Amino acid sequence: MNTAVGVTCRAMKAYSLDLRQRVLAAALRGDRTIPEVAVLFGVSTAFVNKMLRLHRSGSGLAPRPHGGGYPARLLPRHEKLLRSEVRRRQDSTLEELRAHLAEGDGLAVSVSTVSRALIRLDLGRKKKSGGERAQ
């Protein structure tokens, strides 16, 4: 996962059914090796093998639905609270914003969650200089 500031990490989308069918058809023709089919379509050899395995077992080639994951901790109302607090007090620390969410809505989240939310909401904050922190 890319953790650079300002970079949005998104999960890869499943390959289309059309691409899956074309990869399988090319692999079944037998005029190319599996690595050649993979290069031709810009996929991995493991993907070509998976399409062949699904075909042999009689399973469908359609991509499976997303497996789930954790539900979002910050709902739109929490994001609204963050936006208003950042507008009101632009020099708030992540810890202060986390505490504001806990007080305002009873939501217990980590400082990292608040940081990722600010990045996602394009609410970057200016860091204090060393001299300002020392005061």
PDB file of C-alpha atoms in Angstrom:
ATOM      1  CA  MET A   1       0.000   0.000   0.000  1.00  0.00           C
ATOM      2  CA  ASN A   2       1.351   3.385  -0.953  1.00  0.00           C
ATOM      3  CA  THR A   3       1.479   5.682   2.047  1.00  0.00           C
ATOM      4  CA  ALA A   4       2.796   8.826   0.383  1.00  0.00           C
ATOM      5  CA  VAL A   5       0.890  11.958   1.329  1.00  0.00           C
ATOM      6  CA  GLY A   6      -1.621  12.961  -1.303  1.00  0.00           C
ATOM      7  CA  VAL A   7      -1.617   9.570  -3.013  1.00  0.00           C
ATOM      8  CA  THR A   8      -4.903   7.755  -3.052  1.00  0.00           C
ATOM      9  CA  CYS A   9      -4.686   3.996  -2.781  1.00  0.00           C
ATOM     10  CA  ARG A  10      -7.348   2.101  -4.623  1.00  0.00           C
ATOM     11  CA  ALA A  11      -7.860  -1.604  -4.950  1.00  0.00           C
ATOM     12  CA  MET A  12      -7.471  -3.032  -8.424  1.00  0.00           C
ATOM     13  CA  LYS A  13     -10.661  -3.731 -10.300  1.00  0.00           C
ATOM     14  CA  ALA A  14     -11.359  -7.245 -11.539  1.00  0.00           C
ATOM     15  CA  TYR A  15     -10.564  -8.021 -15.149  1.00  0.00           C
ATOM     16  CA  SER A  16     -13.625  -7.797 -17.398  1.00  0.00           C
ATOM     17  CA  LEU A  17     -15.481 -10.920 -18.480  1.00  0.00           C
ATOM     18  CA  ASP A  18     -14.614 -10.074 -22.090  1.00  0.00           C
ATOM     19  CA  LEU A  19     -10.877 -10.073 -21.333  1.00  0.00           C
ATOM     20  CA  ARG A  20     -11.204 -13.313 -19.368  1.00  0.00           C
ATOM     21  CA  GLN A  21     -12.923 -14.978 -22.336  1.00  0.00           C
ATOM     22  CA  ARG A  22     -10.316 -13.732 -24.815  1.00  0.00           C
ATOM     23  CA  VAL A  23      -7.448 -14.933 -22.590  1.00  0.00           C
ATOM     24  CA  LEU A  24      -9.079 -18.357 -22.273  1.00  0.00           C
ATOM     25  CA  ALA A  25      -9.734 -18.607 -26.024  1.00  0.00           C
ATOM     26  CA  ALA A  26      -6.106 -17.721 -26.815  1.00  0.00           C
ATOM     27  CA  ALA A  27      -4.805 -20.239 -24.291  1.00  0.00           C
ATOM     28  CA  LEU A  28      -7.099 -23.004 -25.587  1.00  0.00           C
ATOM     29  CA  ARG A  29      -6.071 -22.430 -29.226  1.00  0.00           C
ATOM     30  CA  GLY A  30      -2.684 -23.873 -28.326  1.00  0.00           C
ATOM     31  CA  ASP A  31      -0.637 -21.833 -30.799  1.00  0.00           C
ATOM     32  CA  ARG A  32       1.011 -19.868 -27.955  1.00  0.00           C
ATOM     33  CA  THR A  33       2.514 -20.823 -24.625  1.00  0.00           C
ATOM     34  CA  ILE A  34       0.921 -19.631 -21.395  1.00  0.00           C
ATOM     35  CA  PRO A  35       3.641 -16.990 -20.850  1.00  0.00           C
ATOM     36  CA  GLU A  36       3.109 -15.728 -24.416  1.00  0.00           C
ATOM     37  CA  VAL A  37      -0.659 -15.449 -23.837  1.00  0.00           C
ATOM     38  CA  ALA A  38       0.023 -13.566 -20.600  1.00  0.00           C
ATOM     39  CA  VAL A  39       2.303 -11.065 -22.350  1.00  0.00           C
ATOM     40  CA  LEU A  40      -0.130 -10.676 -25.253  1.00  0.00           C
ATOM     41  CA  PHE A  41      -2.943  -9.606 -22.925  1.00  0.00           C
ATOM     42  CA  GLY A  42      -0.859  -7.886 -20.249  1.00  0.00           C
ATOM     43  CA  VAL A  43      -1.835 -10.291 -17.465  1.00  0.00           C
ATOM     44  CA  SER A  44       0.133 -12.689 -15.281  1.00  0.00           C
ATOM     45  CA  THR A  45       0.728 -16.332 -16.076  1.00  0.00           C
ATOM     46  CA  ALA A  46      -1.096 -17.157 -12.840  1.00  0.00           C
ATOM     47  CA  PHE A  47      -4.188 -15.407 -14.250  1.00  0.00           C
ATOM     48  CA  VAL A  48      -4.011 -17.425 -17.487  1.00  0.00           C
ATOM     49  CA  ASN A  49      -3.652 -20.629 -15.463  1.00  0.00           C
ATOM     50  CA  LYS A  50      -6.609 -19.603 -13.297  1.00  0.00           C
ATOM     51  CA  MET A  51      -8.802 -19.102 -16.379  1.00  0.00           C
ATOM     52  CA  LEU A  52      -7.794 -22.531 -17.664  1.00  0.00           C
ATOM     53  CA  ARG A  53      -8.483 -24.117 -14.265  1.00  0.00           C
ATOM     54  CA  LEU A  54     -11.940 -22.468 -14.054  1.00  0.00           C
ATOM     55  CA  HIS A  55     -12.735 -23.645 -17.586  1.00  0.00           C
ATOM     56  CA  ARG A  56     -11.667 -27.245 -16.860  1.00  0.00           C
ATOM     57  CA  SER A  57     -13.732 -27.376 -13.678  1.00  0.00           C
ATOM     58  CA  GLY A  58     -16.818 -26.042 -15.465  1.00  0.00           C
ATOM     59  CA  SER A  59     -16.938 -22.904 -13.318  1.00  0.00           C
ATOM     60  CA  GLY A  60     -17.904 -19.557 -14.762  1.00  0.00           C
ATOM     61  CA  LEU A  61     -15.239 -17.044 -15.715  1.00  0.00           C
ATOM     62  CA  ALA A  62     -17.079 -14.052 -14.248  1.00  0.00           C
ATOM     63  CA  PRO A  63     -15.195 -12.206 -11.519  1.00  0.00           C
ATOM     64  CA  ARG A  64     -16.321 -12.964  -8.005  1.00  0.00           C
ATOM     65  CA  PRO A  65     -17.798 -10.183  -5.871  1.00  0.00           C
ATOM     66  CA  HIS A  66     -15.543  -8.237  -3.532  1.00  0.00           C
ATOM     67  CA  GLY A  67     -14.665 -10.262  -0.464  1.00  0.00           C
ATOM     68  CA  GLY A  68     -15.655  -7.595   2.023  1.00  0.00           C
ATOM     69  CA  GLY A  69     -13.229  -5.916   4.343  1.00  0.00           C
ATOM     70  CA  TYR A  70     -13.774  -3.688   7.307  1.00  0.00           C
ATOM     71  CA  PRO A  71     -16.661  -1.215   7.224  1.00  0.00           C
ATOM     72  CA  ALA A  72     -15.691   2.446   7.161  1.00  0.00           C
ATOM     73  CA  ARG A  73     -15.233   3.897  10.641  1.00  0.00           C
ATOM     74  CA  LEU A  74     -15.736   7.491   9.559  1.00  0.00           C
ATOM     75  CA  LEU A  75     -19.210   8.130   8.216  1.00  0.00           C
ATOM     76  CA  PRO A  76     -20.187  11.276   6.293  1.00  0.00           C
ATOM     77  CA  ARG A  77     -21.343  12.938   9.523  1.00  0.00           C
ATOM     78  CA  HIS A  78     -17.890  12.342  11.050  1.00  0.00           C
ATOM     79  CA  GLU A  79     -16.232  13.810   7.972  1.00  0.00           C
ATOM     80  CA  LYS A  80     -18.487  16.853   8.324  1.00  0.00           C
ATOM     81  CA  LEU A  81     -17.349  17.235  11.951  1.00  0.00           C
ATOM     82  CA  LEU A  82     -13.714  17.040  10.833  1.00  0.00           C
ATOM     83  CA  ARG A  83     -14.232  19.616   8.086  1.00  0.00           C
ATOM     84  CA  SER A  84     -15.872  22.091  10.436  1.00  0.00           C
ATOM     85  CA  GLU A  85     -13.223  21.659  13.124  1.00  0.00           C
ATOM     86  CA  VAL A  86     -10.364  22.107  10.635  1.00  0.00           C
ATOM     87  CA  ARG A  87     -12.034  25.266   9.313  1.00  0.00           C
ATOM     88  CA  ARG A  88     -12.565  26.553  12.837  1.00  0.00           C
ATOM     89  CA  ARG A  89      -9.091  25.696  14.155  1.00  0.00           C
ATOM     90  CA  GLN A  90      -6.617  25.160  11.332  1.00  0.00           C
ATOM     91  CA  ASP A  91      -3.719  24.527  13.697  1.00  0.00           C
ATOM     92  CA  SER A  92      -5.374  21.538  15.414  1.00  0.00           C
ATOM     93  CA  THR A  93      -3.157  18.504  15.896  1.00  0.00           C
ATOM     94  CA  LEU A  94      -4.277  15.068  14.818  1.00  0.00           C
ATOM     95  CA  GLU A  95      -4.724  14.139  18.461  1.00  0.00           C
ATOM     96  CA  GLU A  96      -6.952  17.183  19.029  1.00  0.00           C
ATOM     97  CA  LEU A  97      -9.050  16.270  15.998  1.00  0.00           C
ATOM     98  CA  ARG A  98      -9.317  12.688  17.237  1.00  0.00           C
ATOM     99  CA  ALA A  99     -10.464  13.973  20.635  1.00  0.00           C
ATOM    100  CA  HIS A 100     -12.980  16.280  18.918  1.00  0.00           C
ATOM    101  CA  LEU A 101     -14.550  13.275  17.171  1.00  0.00           C
ATOM    102  CA  ALA A 102     -14.671  11.394  20.468  1.00  0.00           C
ATOM    103  CA  GLU A 103     -16.354  14.324  22.234  1.00  0.00           C
ATOM    104  CA  GLY A 104     -18.638  15.326  19.385  1.00  0.00           C
ATOM    105  CA  ASP A 105     -19.918  11.923  18.328  1.00  0.00           C
ATOM    106  CA  GLY A 106     -18.444   9.411  20.755  1.00  0.00           C
ATOM    107  CA  LEU A 107     -16.347   7.894  17.974  1.00  0.00           C
ATOM    108  CA  ALA A 108     -13.086   6.280  19.087  1.00  0.00           C
ATOM    109  CA  VAL A 109     -10.608   6.161  16.198  1.00  0.00           C
ATOM    110  CA  SER A 110      -6.841   6.239  15.915  1.00  0.00           C
ATOM    111  CA  VAL A 111      -4.760   9.238  14.962  1.00  0.00           C
ATOM    112  CA  SER A 112      -3.841   7.357  11.767  1.00  0.00           C
ATOM    113  CA  THR A 113      -7.522   7.110  10.812  1.00  0.00           C
ATOM    114  CA  VAL A 114      -7.901  10.867  11.275  1.00  0.00           C
ATOM    115  CA  SER A 115      -4.776  11.487   9.193  1.00  0.00           C
ATOM    116  CA  ARG A 116      -6.001   9.293   6.331  1.00  0.00           C
ATOM    117  CA  ALA A 117      -9.410  11.000   6.449  1.00  0.00           C
ATOM    118  CA  LEU A 118      -7.808  14.444   6.172  1.00  0.00           C
ATOM    119  CA  ILE A 119      -5.803  13.301   3.163  1.00  0.00           C
ATOM    120  CA  ARG A 120      -8.888  11.748   1.553  1.00  0.00           C
ATOM    121  CA  LEU A 121     -10.910  14.921   2.178  1.00  0.00           C
ATOM    122  CA  ASP A 122      -8.051  17.065   0.818  1.00  0.00           C
ATOM    123  CA  LEU A 123      -7.765  18.854   4.155  1.00  0.00           C
ATOM    124  CA  GLY A 124      -4.004  18.866   4.390  1.00  0.00           C
ATOM    125  CA  ARG A 125      -2.650  20.803   7.320  1.00  0.00           C
ATOM    126  CA  LYS A 126       0.388  23.006   7.450  1.00  0.00           C
ATOM    127  CA  LYS A 127       2.947  21.677   9.878  1.00  0.00           C
ATOM    128  CA  LYS A 128       4.280  23.994  12.533  1.00  0.00           C
ATOM    129  CA  SER A 129       7.905  25.001  12.244  1.00  0.00           C
ATOM    130  CA  GLY A 130      10.430  23.918  14.858  1.00  0.00           C
ATOM    131  CA  GLY A 131      10.426  27.378  16.469  1.00  0.00           C
ATOM    132  CA  GLU A 132       6.651  27.395  16.845  1.00  0.00           C
ATOM    133  CA  ARG A 133       6.662  23.967  18.511  1.00  0.00           C
ATOM    134  CA  ALA A 134       9.300  25.039  21.034  1.00  0.00           C
ATOM    135  CA  GLN A 135       7.205  27.949  22.334  1.00  0.00           C
TER     136      GLN A 135
END
